[in-house]
Coordinates of C-alpha atoms in Angstrom, one line a residue:
M1 CA 57.9 170.6 31.8
T2 CA 54.9 172.3 30.7
Q3 CA 56.3 174.3 27.6
Q4 CA 54.5 177.4 26.0
G5 CA 53.1 175.9 23.2
V6 CA 51.3 173.6 25.0
R7 CA 47.8 175.7 26.1
W8 CA 45.2 175.1 28.3
T9 CA 41.4 175.3 27.8
A10 CA 39.4 177.7 29.5
D11 CA 37.3 174.6 30.7
Q12 CA 40.0 173.1 32.3
V13 CA 41.3 176.6 33.8
L14 CA 38.1 177.0 35.9
A15 CA 37.9 173.4 37.1
L16 CA 40.4 174.6 39.4
A17 CA 38.7 177.5 40.8
P18 CA 37.5 176.9 44.7
D19 CA 34.0 177.7 44.3
A20 CA 31.4 178.6 42.4
A21 CA 32.4 182.5 43.5
S22 CA 35.5 182.3 42.6
R23 CA 34.9 180.9 38.9
K24 CA 32.5 183.8 38.0
A25 CA 35.1 186.5 39.4
G26 CA 37.7 185.0 37.6
S27 CA 35.8 184.7 34.3
K28 CA 35.6 188.8 34.5
L29 CA 39.4 188.8 34.6
G30 CA 40.6 187.0 31.9
A31 CA 39.8 189.1 29.7
A32 CA 43.1 191.6 29.0
G33 CA 41.4 194.8 30.3
P34 CA 42.9 194.6 33.7
W35 CA 46.7 193.4 33.2
S36 CA 49.7 194.8 32.0
E37 CA 52.9 193.1 31.5
A38 CA 51.8 189.9 31.2
G39 CA 54.1 187.0 30.0
S40 CA 55.0 183.6 29.9
S41 CA 58.0 181.3 30.0
D42 CA 59.1 178.3 28.2
E43 CA 59.9 176.0 31.7
G44 CA 55.8 176.8 32.8
T45 CA 55.2 180.2 34.0
V46 CA 52.8 182.8 33.4
W47 CA 53.2 186.4 35.4
G48 CA 51.5 189.7 35.1
L49 CA 50.0 192.7 37.2
C50 CA 46.4 193.5 37.5
K51 CA 44.5 196.5 38.6
G52 CA 42.1 196.7 41.7
S53 CA 40.7 198.7 44.0
G54 CA 44.1 200.3 45.3
S55 CA 47.1 202.2 43.6
K56 CA 49.1 199.2 43.1
P57 CA 48.6 196.5 40.8
Y58 CA 48.3 193.1 42.0
Q59 CA 51.1 191.0 41.8
T60 CA 49.9 187.5 40.0
V61 CA 52.2 184.4 39.7
V62 CA 51.4 180.8 39.2
D63 CA 54.0 177.8 38.3
I64 CA 52.2 175.3 36.1
A65 CA 55.0 173.1 35.8
D66 CA 55.2 172.0 39.4
T67 CA 54.8 168.6 39.5
A68 CA 52.7 169.5 42.5
G69 CA 49.8 171.1 40.3
P70 CA 49.4 174.2 40.0
A71 CA 51.0 176.7 42.1
Y72 CA 50.1 180.6 42.9
K73 CA 51.3 183.5 43.9
C74 CA 49.2 186.8 44.6
S75 CA 49.6 189.9 46.5
C76 CA 46.0 190.9 46.5
P77 CA 44.8 189.5 50.5
S78 CA 42.7 186.5 49.3
R79 CA 42.7 184.0 51.0
K80 CA 41.1 181.1 48.4
F81 CA 43.7 178.9 46.0
P82 CA 43.6 179.8 43.3
C83 CA 42.8 183.7 43.9
K84 CA 40.1 185.4 41.3
H85 CA 43.6 186.9 39.6
A86 CA 45.4 183.1 39.4
L87 CA 42.2 182.2 37.6
G88 CA 41.9 185.0 35.1
L89 CA 45.6 185.0 34.4
L90 CA 45.5 181.8 33.2
L91 CA 42.4 182.2 31.4
L92 CA 44.4 185.1 28.9
W93 CA 47.5 182.7 29.4
A94 CA 44.9 179.7 27.7
G95 CA 43.4 182.3 24.9
E96 CA 46.0 182.4 22.7
D97 CA 45.3 185.8 21.7
G98 CA 48.8 187.0 22.2
A99 CA 47.7 188.4 25.3
V100 CA 50.7 186.8 27.4
P101 CA 53.9 187.1 24.5
S102 CA 57.0 184.3 26.4
G103 CA 59.7 186.1 27.7
Q104 CA 61.7 186.9 31.0
A105 CA 59.7 186.8 34.3
P106 CA 60.1 189.4 36.3
G107 CA 62.7 190.0 39.6
W108 CA 59.3 189.3 41.8
A109 CA 58.7 186.1 40.0
E110 CA 62.3 185.0 40.0
E111 CA 62.2 185.5 44.0
W112 CA 59.4 183.4 44.5
L113 CA 60.1 180.6 41.9
A114 CA 63.5 180.2 43.3
G115 CA 62.3 180.3 47.0
R116 CA 59.4 177.5 45.8
R117 CA 62.1 175.6 44.6
K118 CA 64.9 175.6 47.4
R119 CA 61.7 174.4 49.6
T120 CA 60.9 171.7 47.5
E121 CA 64.3 170.5 47.2
E122 CA 64.9 170.8 51.2
K123 CA 62.0 168.7 51.5
R124 CA 63.1 165.7 49.1
A125 CA 66.3 165.9 51.1
A126 CA 64.3 165.2 54.3
G127 CA 62.3 162.8 52.7
A128 CA 65.2 160.9 51.5
S129 CA 67.3 161.2 55.0
G130 CA 64.6 159.9 56.6
S131 CA 63.1 160.6 59.9
P132 CA 66.1 161.4 62.6
T133 CA 64.3 160.0 65.3
A134 CA 62.0 157.4 65.1
A135 CA 58.7 156.5 67.0
D136 CA 58.2 154.9 69.6
P137 CA 56.2 151.7 68.7
E138 CA 55.1 150.4 72.5
A139 CA 53.5 154.1 73.3
A140 CA 51.6 154.1 70.2
R141 CA 50.8 150.8 70.8
R142 CA 49.4 151.5 74.3
R143 CA 47.7 155.0 72.3
A144 CA 45.9 152.8 70.2
E145 CA 44.7 150.1 72.8
R146 CA 43.4 153.0 74.3
R147 CA 41.5 154.6 71.7
A148 CA 39.8 151.0 70.6
E149 CA 38.9 150.8 74.6
R150 CA 36.6 153.9 74.4
I151 CA 35.5 153.2 71.0
T152 CA 34.6 150.1 71.8
A153 CA 32.5 152.0 75.2
G154 CA 31.0 154.1 72.5
A155 CA 29.8 151.7 70.4
G156 CA 28.4 150.2 73.4
E157 CA 26.2 153.5 74.1
L158 CA 25.4 153.8 70.2
E159 CA 23.9 150.0 70.1
Q160 CA 21.5 151.1 73.3
R161 CA 20.6 154.1 71.9
L162 CA 19.1 152.1 68.5
T163 CA 17.6 149.6 70.6
D164 CA 15.3 152.6 72.6
L165 CA 14.5 153.8 69.0
L166 CA 13.4 150.5 67.6
R167 CA 11.4 150.0 70.9
T168 CA 9.8 153.2 71.7
G169 CA 8.8 153.3 67.7
L170 CA 10.3 155.3 64.8
A171 CA 7.8 158.2 64.9
S172 CA 9.6 158.6 68.1
A173 CA 12.6 160.6 66.4
E174 CA 10.5 162.6 65.1
Q175 CA 8.6 163.9 68.7
A176 CA 12.6 163.8 70.2
G177 CA 14.3 166.3 67.6
Y178 CA 17.3 166.9 66.4
G179 CA 19.0 167.8 70.0
L180 CA 19.2 163.4 70.8
W181 CA 21.7 162.5 67.7
E182 CA 23.7 165.7 68.0
E183 CA 23.9 164.7 72.0
T184 CA 24.5 161.1 70.9
A185 CA 27.4 162.3 68.1
A186 CA 28.8 164.0 70.9
R187 CA 29.3 161.0 72.6
M188 CA 30.8 159.8 69.4
V189 CA 33.4 162.4 69.3
D190 CA 34.3 161.6 73.2
A191 CA 34.7 158.4 72.1
Q192 CA 37.3 159.2 69.5
A193 CA 35.3 157.6 66.6
P194 CA 34.3 160.3 64.6
G195 CA 33.1 158.2 61.5
L196 CA 30.6 157.1 64.4
A197 CA 29.6 160.4 65.1
A198 CA 28.7 161.5 61.3
R199 CA 26.4 159.3 61.0
A200 CA 24.4 160.1 64.1
R201 CA 24.7 163.5 63.3
E202 CA 22.8 162.7 59.7
L203 CA 19.6 160.0 61.6
G204 CA 18.9 163.7 63.5
A205 CA 18.5 165.2 60.0
I206 CA 16.4 162.6 58.5
P207 CA 13.0 162.8 60.2
S208 CA 13.1 166.9 58.6
S209 CA 13.9 165.4 55.1
G210 CA 10.9 164.9 53.9
P211 CA 8.1 162.2 52.7
G212 CA 9.2 158.7 53.2
W213 CA 11.4 159.4 55.7
P214 CA 10.6 156.3 58.6
I215 CA 11.6 154.3 55.7
R216 CA 15.6 156.1 55.5
L217 CA 15.3 156.4 59.3
L218 CA 15.5 152.7 59.0
E219 CA 17.8 152.1 56.4
E220 CA 20.4 154.2 58.1
S221 CA 19.9 153.0 61.3
A222 CA 20.2 149.3 60.3
L223 CA 23.4 150.6 58.7
L224 CA 24.9 152.4 62.0
H225 CA 24.3 149.2 63.2
L226 CA 26.3 146.9 61.2
L227 CA 28.9 149.2 61.4
D228 CA 28.6 149.0 65.3
Q229 CA 28.6 145.3 65.3
A230 CA 31.5 145.6 62.5
W231 CA 33.9 147.0 65.1
L232 CA 32.8 144.7 67.9
R233 CA 33.6 141.0 65.6
R234 CA 36.5 143.0 63.9
E235 CA 38.9 140.1 65.5
H236 CA 36.7 137.5 63.7
L237 CA 37.0 139.7 60.1
P238 CA 38.8 139.4 57.1
D239 CA 42.0 141.4 57.0
D240 CA 40.6 143.3 54.0
L241 CA 37.1 144.1 56.3
A242 CA 39.0 144.9 59.0
A243 CA 40.5 147.8 57.1
T244 CA 37.4 149.3 55.6
V245 CA 35.8 149.2 59.2
R246 CA 38.0 150.9 60.7
S247 CA 38.1 153.6 58.2
R248 CA 34.2 153.8 58.2
I249 CA 34.9 154.2 62.0
G250 CA 37.8 157.0 61.8
L251 CA 40.5 155.8 63.1
P252 CA 43.6 157.1 60.3
A253 CA 45.5 155.0 58.2
S254 CA 48.2 155.3 56.0
P255 CA 48.8 153.8 52.3
D256 CA 49.8 150.7 52.3
G257 CA 50.2 149.7 49.0
P258 CA 53.2 149.0 46.3
P259 CA 53.5 152.5 44.3
L260 CA 52.0 152.5 41.2
R261 CA 53.7 154.3 38.2
D262 CA 50.7 155.1 35.1
H263 CA 50.0 158.2 33.5
W264 CA 46.6 159.7 35.1
L265 CA 44.3 161.2 33.3
V266 CA 42.4 164.0 35.8
L267 CA 39.2 162.5 35.2
A268 CA 37.2 165.4 38.0
Q269 CA 37.7 167.8 41.4
Y270 CA 35.5 169.0 43.4
D271 CA 35.4 170.2 46.8
T272 CA 32.7 169.9 49.3
T273 CA 32.5 172.0 52.8
D274 CA 31.2 172.1 56.2
P275 CA 31.4 174.4 59.3
K276 CA 35.0 173.1 60.0
L277 CA 36.8 171.8 56.9
T278 CA 37.0 171.5 53.5
T279 CA 37.5 168.1 51.1
R280 CA 38.7 168.3 47.8
R281 CA 37.8 164.9 45.9
I282 CA 40.3 164.4 42.8
W283 CA 39.1 161.8 40.7
L284 CA 42.2 159.5 38.4
H285 CA 42.0 157.7 35.8
G286 CA 45.2 155.3 34.7
T287 CA 45.8 155.3 31.3
D288 CA 47.7 152.1 30.9
S289 CA 46.4 150.3 34.3
G290 CA 42.9 151.2 33.6
R291 CA 42.7 151.3 37.7
T292 CA 40.7 154.6 39.2
S293 CA 41.8 156.5 41.9
L294 CA 40.8 159.0 44.6
L295 CA 43.1 161.5 46.5
L296 CA 41.6 163.3 49.1
S297 CA 42.8 166.7 50.8
Y298 CA 41.6 169.0 53.4
G299 CA 41.5 172.7 54.5
A300 CA 40.2 174.9 57.4
A301 CA 36.9 175.9 57.1
G302 CA 36.8 178.6 54.1
R303 CA 39.9 178.0 52.5
A304 CA 41.0 175.7 49.2
P305 CA 43.0 172.9 49.7
E306 CA 46.4 173.2 48.1
L307 CA 46.6 170.3 46.5
A308 CA 44.7 171.2 42.9
L309 CA 44.9 168.9 39.6
P310 CA 43.4 170.2 36.2
M311 CA 40.9 167.7 34.7
G312 CA 41.4 166.6 31.5
L313 CA 45.0 166.5 31.7
A314 CA 47.4 163.5 32.5
L315 CA 50.3 163.7 34.8
D316 CA 53.2 160.7 34.9
A317 CA 53.0 159.9 38.7
E318 CA 53.1 157.2 41.2
V319 CA 50.1 156.3 43.8
S320 CA 49.6 154.1 47.0
A321 CA 46.3 152.2 47.6
F322 CA 45.1 152.6 50.9
P323 CA 44.5 149.6 52.7
G324 CA 40.2 148.5 53.0
A325 CA 38.4 145.8 51.0
G326 CA 37.4 148.1 47.4
Q327 CA 38.8 151.4 48.9
L328 CA 39.4 153.1 45.8
R329 CA 41.1 156.1 47.9
A330 CA 45.5 156.7 47.1
A331 CA 48.2 158.9 47.9
L332 CA 49.5 160.5 45.3
G333 CA 53.5 159.9 45.3
E334 CA 56.3 160.9 43.1
Q335 CA 55.8 162.8 40.1
F336 CA 58.4 162.5 37.3
A337 CA 56.6 165.8 34.8
A338 CA 53.9 168.3 35.4
P339 CA 50.3 167.5 34.0
S340 CA 50.4 167.7 30.0
P341 CA 47.3 167.5 27.8
T342 CA 46.7 164.1 26.6
T343 CA 44.2 162.4 24.7
A344 CA 43.5 159.5 26.8
R345 CA 39.8 158.8 27.9
P346 CA 38.7 156.2 30.1
Q347 CA 36.7 153.2 28.7
G348 CA 32.3 153.7 29.5
V349 CA 30.0 150.8 30.1
P350 CA 26.4 151.1 29.7
T351 CA 24.4 151.6 32.1
A352 CA 23.2 148.2 33.5
Q353 CA 27.0 146.9 33.7
A354 CA 27.4 150.2 36.2
A355 CA 24.4 150.0 38.3
V356 CA 26.4 145.8 38.3
H357 CA 29.3 147.3 39.5
Y358 CA 28.1 149.0 42.3
G359 CA 26.1 146.0 43.8
E360 CA 29.4 144.0 43.4
A361 CA 31.5 147.3 45.2
L362 CA 28.8 146.8 48.2
R363 CA 30.0 143.6 49.0
H364 CA 33.0 144.7 49.9
D365 CA 32.0 147.7 51.7
P366 CA 28.1 148.1 52.4
W367 CA 28.4 152.1 53.7
L368 CA 29.7 153.1 50.3
D369 CA 27.5 156.2 49.0
S370 CA 28.8 155.4 46.0
V371 CA 31.2 154.0 43.0
P372 CA 32.7 155.9 40.4
V373 CA 31.5 154.6 36.5
T374 CA 32.6 155.9 32.7
L375 CA 28.7 155.8 31.1
D376 CA 29.1 155.4 27.5
R377 CA 27.0 156.4 25.1
V378 CA 23.9 157.6 26.8
V379 CA 22.1 160.6 26.6
P380 CA 20.4 163.5 28.9
T381 CA 16.6 162.5 29.1
P382 CA 14.3 164.7 30.9
D383 CA 11.9 162.1 33.0
D384 CA 8.7 163.9 34.5
D385 CA 10.7 166.2 36.7
S386 CA 13.4 164.6 36.7
W387 CA 16.3 163.7 34.9
Q388 CA 17.9 160.7 33.3
L389 CA 21.2 159.1 31.2
A390 CA 19.4 156.3 28.8
D391 CA 21.5 154.5 26.8
A392 CA 21.8 155.4 23.0
E393 CA 20.8 151.7 22.3
G394 CA 18.5 150.2 24.5
D395 CA 15.5 151.2 26.9
L396 CA 17.6 151.4 30.3
A397 CA 18.7 154.4 32.0
L398 CA 20.1 156.1 35.2
P399 CA 18.4 158.6 37.2
L400 CA 20.8 161.5 37.9
T401 CA 20.9 162.5 41.5
P402 CA 18.5 165.3 43.1
T403 CA 22.3 167.2 43.5
A404 CA 22.6 166.7 39.8
R405 CA 19.6 168.3 39.1
S406 CA 20.0 171.5 40.7
R407 CA 23.6 172.0 39.2
P408 CA 24.2 174.2 36.4
G409 CA 26.5 171.1 35.1
L410 CA 23.2 169.5 33.7
W411 CA 22.3 172.0 31.1
R412 CA 25.8 171.5 30.5
L413 CA 25.4 168.7 29.5
V414 CA 22.0 168.9 27.8
A415 CA 24.1 171.6 26.0
L416 CA 27.1 169.5 24.5
S417 CA 25.0 166.5 23.8
G418 CA 22.2 167.7 21.6
G419 CA 20.6 165.1 21.8
A420 CA 23.4 163.0 21.1
P421 CA 25.6 160.2 22.9
V422 CA 28.2 161.4 25.1
K423 CA 30.6 159.7 27.4
V424 CA 29.8 160.6 31.0
F425 CA 32.0 159.7 34.2
G426 CA 30.4 160.0 37.8
E427 CA 29.6 158.8 40.8
L428 CA 27.0 156.4 41.3
G429 CA 25.1 155.9 44.5
H430 CA 21.3 154.6 45.8
R431 CA 20.1 157.6 45.0
G432 CA 21.6 157.6 41.3
F433 CA 24.2 158.9 39.5
T434 CA 25.9 162.6 39.6
P435 CA 27.6 163.8 36.1
L436 CA 31.7 165.0 36.7
T437 CA 32.7 165.4 33.3
A438 CA 31.9 165.0 29.8
W439 CA 32.8 163.7 26.5
P440 CA 31.5 164.7 23.4
E441 CA 31.4 161.5 20.8
G442 CA 34.5 161.6 18.6
A443 CA 37.2 163.8 19.5
G444 CA 37.2 166.7 21.7
E445 CA 37.7 168.2 24.9
P446 CA 36.3 166.6 28.3
V447 CA 33.4 169.6 30.1
S448 CA 33.1 169.4 34.2
L449 CA 30.0 169.4 35.0
C450 CA 31.3 169.6 38.7

């Protein structure tokens, strides 16, 4: 249970923002000016009234003690979770200046909390009793067989497209334009292979991606060919690798690993969006097991996923791994306490060891874009018109990805370092390193770079 005396940092609050616009708007509401009747309880509830453009103030309440992560309720019309008012209220509470005193929650906040806790108990009871009707295993087997047949047909068609590309020469891809690969992707969607569809669309964008595109097109075509062939020969693959292939093709999977209870440090959280979906990635580090796990959650286009965990806090919980060779994805299971502050940090490695780790991961999953890595004692250093993270002791460095160089987080990292070594968690891939969180040397709070 979150105690009133334990406050989050502003950085931990802003890490919950669904996007940069919400982060900016929430920061403006983090002062006492627009708020009235704000308060908090020892049980982990924060509430307040925020003056808006209408005659009535917005009623905002946050349940920080919810074991599934902070829960929010606001009477504003925003579709974002948390909205700017919830972020502003949490920033006001995190300020520790007496603007959010301890007290009794008002009736409108208590009503929402009671309803939420009742629904939580009902879900737990339903989960304990099990599903009232068992699925027909024979019907499920037939559906899986029919889908596998469609995917196999689609994979064969995709192989023919790749063969035609190599026969006519890579220059033909530039002349054909994006339409050819968009049509191919649509055929893969019809074949119920969304993983193949996504990679086909990526091929269509490469010819317009700048100098060196023929090399990149050949590389990505080879990886797509490898995935095609792995699917067609999946019966001959080791079980773990076959599970990875099914995942890359786009077949759904359920976690099958035994639940692992640990105190999980929330390393980073960030969202990626496309026209149909918002995907949230939350990286966890087991402080006892040393294991790194990835939680994925989804929201409809324009809406943030509901699961949100404050960066830099730790939660006592169970996670279960998904199948697949070298897969880090996991499902969040039972949580035994709300996220709470911790001084734990992941163990870091030098840049050379990080590169070796990425290479070893590719042996298990050749289609892997990146791996999570914590770099120890590195210094952000300019490199002509780019940046890199250099070992404080040694002459090796990792380049930052183009994405990382364009983010404001780069300058937060440079400011945090000030030329001194820092510990940095991020994702390392063939394009370089993307920093997500950093810690200063010695004691100090983590800084989100997302």
